[in-house]
């Protein structure tokens, strides 16, 4: 991960443990997509639950690894939205 944004100078390195919250974003997105896929494929396309189990389990392992950086970005954006004062100071002090 870059130390700061090339465009605006926003520091990506927040306080220690800041990105732990992104785990919730990642887990939530994985859960929502898995549940939606299960329900749609099971009820809409009559796919056997055993097939869905074997199909969606690898998804639950691979998707969080793919989505890792996007979850971090979403967590950072959420914090920026809810607590913009610290980001304003960060951006202005780094210029
Ligand atoms: Zn930026």
mmCIF file of C-alpha atoms and ligand atoms in Angstrom:
data_model
loop_
_atom_site.group_PDB
_atom_site.id
_atom_site.type_symbol
_atom_site.label_atom_id
_atom_site.label_comp_id
_atom_site.label_asym_id
_atom_site.label_seq_id
_atom_site.Cartn_x
_atom_site.Cartn_y
_atom_site.Cartn_z
ATOM 1 C CA UNK A 1 0.000 0.000 0.000
ATOM 2 C CA UNK A 2 1.268 3.452 -0.853
ATOM 3 C CA UNK A 3 2.097 5.779 2.031
ATOM 4 C CA UNK A 4 0.042 8.609 0.579
ATOM 5 C CA UNK A 5 -2.179 9.492 -2.345
ATOM 6 C CA UNK A 6 -0.306 10.829 -5.381
ATOM 7 C CA UNK A 7 -3.161 13.170 -6.291
ATOM 8 C CA UNK A 8 -4.123 14.829 -3.001
ATOM 9 C CA UNK A 9 -1.429 13.814 -0.515
ATOM 10 C CA UNK A 10 -3.806 12.016 1.836
ATOM 11 C CA UNK A 11 -1.827 9.694 4.086
ATOM 12 C CA UNK A 12 -3.018 6.107 3.841
ATOM 13 C CA UNK A 13 -1.095 5.084 6.949
ATOM 14 C CA UNK A 14 -3.562 5.912 9.702
ATOM 15 C CA UNK A 15 -3.168 4.974 13.354
ATOM 16 C CA UNK A 16 -2.100 1.380 14.218
ATOM 17 C CA UNK A 17 -4.962 -1.063 13.802
ATOM 18 C CA UNK A 18 -6.987 1.318 11.679
ATOM 19 C CA UNK A 19 -7.536 -1.166 8.873
ATOM 20 C CA UNK A 20 -8.813 -3.900 11.192
ATOM 21 C CA UNK A 21 -12.253 -2.475 10.506
ATOM 22 C CA UNK A 22 -11.864 -3.264 6.831
ATOM 23 C CA UNK A 23 -12.152 -6.929 7.801
ATOM 24 C CA UNK A 24 -15.803 -6.265 8.594
ATOM 25 C CA UNK A 25 -16.323 -4.692 5.190
ATOM 26 C CA UNK A 26 -14.644 -7.662 3.523
ATOM 27 C CA UNK A 27 -16.571 -10.214 5.564
ATOM 28 C CA UNK A 28 -19.858 -8.404 5.041
ATOM 29 C CA UNK A 29 -19.415 -8.190 1.275
ATOM 30 C CA UNK A 30 -18.407 -11.853 1.064
ATOM 31 C CA UNK A 31 -21.413 -12.887 3.152
ATOM 32 C CA UNK A 32 -23.869 -10.797 1.149
ATOM 33 C CA UNK A 33 -22.599 -12.036 -2.217
ATOM 34 C CA UNK A 34 -22.468 -15.665 -1.086
ATOM 35 C CA UNK A 35 -25.961 -15.543 0.390
ATOM 36 C CA UNK A 36 -27.381 -13.765 -2.662
ATOM 37 C CA UNK A 37 -25.721 -16.235 -5.040
ATOM 38 C CA UNK A 38 -26.964 -19.177 -2.976
ATOM 39 C CA UNK A 39 -30.557 -17.956 -2.882
ATOM 40 C CA UNK A 40 -30.671 -16.933 -6.549
ATOM 41 C CA UNK A 41 -29.060 -20.145 -7.815
ATOM 42 C CA UNK A 42 -31.068 -22.391 -5.506
ATOM 43 C CA UNK A 43 -34.493 -20.826 -5.926
ATOM 44 C CA UNK A 44 -34.109 -19.284 -9.375
ATOM 45 C CA UNK A 45 -32.133 -21.934 -11.221
ATOM 46 C CA UNK A 46 -32.858 -24.992 -9.069
ATOM 47 C CA UNK A 47 -29.178 -25.774 -8.466
ATOM 48 C CA UNK A 48 -28.680 -28.527 -5.887
ATOM 49 C CA UNK A 49 -27.588 -27.276 -2.445
ATOM 50 C CA UNK A 50 -24.633 -29.700 -2.436
ATOM 51 C CA UNK A 51 -23.389 -28.234 -5.718
ATOM 52 C CA UNK A 52 -23.798 -24.736 -4.326
ATOM 53 C CA UNK A 53 -21.799 -25.728 -1.257
ATOM 54 C CA UNK A 54 -18.878 -26.949 -3.352
ATOM 55 C CA UNK A 55 -19.168 -24.013 -5.726
ATOM 56 C CA UNK A 56 -19.463 -21.229 -3.198
ATOM 57 C CA UNK A 57 -16.900 -22.472 -0.665
ATOM 58 C CA UNK A 58 -13.936 -21.653 -2.947
ATOM 59 C CA UNK A 59 -15.568 -18.303 -3.630
ATOM 60 C CA UNK A 60 -15.618 -17.595 0.111
ATOM 61 C CA UNK A 61 -11.877 -18.263 0.226
ATOM 62 C CA UNK A 62 -10.759 -16.488 -2.953
ATOM 63 C CA UNK A 63 -13.060 -13.468 -2.981
ATOM 64 C CA UNK A 64 -11.821 -11.935 0.323
ATOM 65 C CA UNK A 65 -8.249 -12.113 -0.965
ATOM 66 C CA UNK A 66 -9.289 -10.358 -4.178
ATOM 67 C CA UNK A 67 -11.456 -7.824 -2.337
ATOM 68 C CA UNK A 68 -8.871 -7.048 0.370
ATOM 69 C CA UNK A 69 -7.640 -3.737 -1.033
ATOM 70 C CA UNK A 70 -11.118 -2.570 -2.027
ATOM 71 C CA UNK A 71 -12.364 -3.273 1.493
ATOM 72 C CA UNK A 72 -9.523 -1.131 2.832
ATOM 73 C CA UNK A 73 -10.417 1.673 0.434
ATOM 74 C CA UNK A 74 -14.075 1.444 1.456
ATOM 75 C CA UNK A 75 -13.114 1.525 5.143
ATOM 76 C CA UNK A 76 -10.936 4.582 4.545
ATOM 77 C CA UNK A 77 -13.738 6.270 2.590
ATOM 78 C CA UNK A 78 -16.225 5.481 5.351
ATOM 79 C CA UNK A 79 -13.918 6.997 7.956
ATOM 80 C CA UNK A 80 -13.343 10.013 5.719
ATOM 81 C CA UNK A 81 -17.110 10.450 5.400
ATOM 82 C CA UNK A 82 -17.847 10.078 9.119
ATOM 83 C CA UNK A 83 -14.832 11.962 10.492
ATOM 84 C CA UNK A 84 -13.713 14.418 7.791
ATOM 85 C CA UNK A 85 -11.887 16.775 10.178
ATOM 86 C CA UNK A 86 -8.871 14.476 10.601
ATOM 87 C CA UNK A 87 -8.613 14.027 6.846
ATOM 88 C CA UNK A 88 -8.758 17.755 6.164
ATOM 89 C CA UNK A 89 -5.826 18.277 8.533
ATOM 90 C CA UNK A 90 -3.958 15.375 6.968
ATOM 91 C CA UNK A 91 -4.334 16.600 3.404
ATOM 92 C CA UNK A 92 -3.533 20.238 4.136
ATOM 93 C CA UNK A 93 -0.507 19.458 6.339
ATOM 94 C CA UNK A 94 1.097 17.201 3.726
ATOM 95 C CA UNK A 95 1.074 19.763 0.933
HETATM 96 ZN ZN1 LIG B 1 -6.256 11.400 -3.123
#
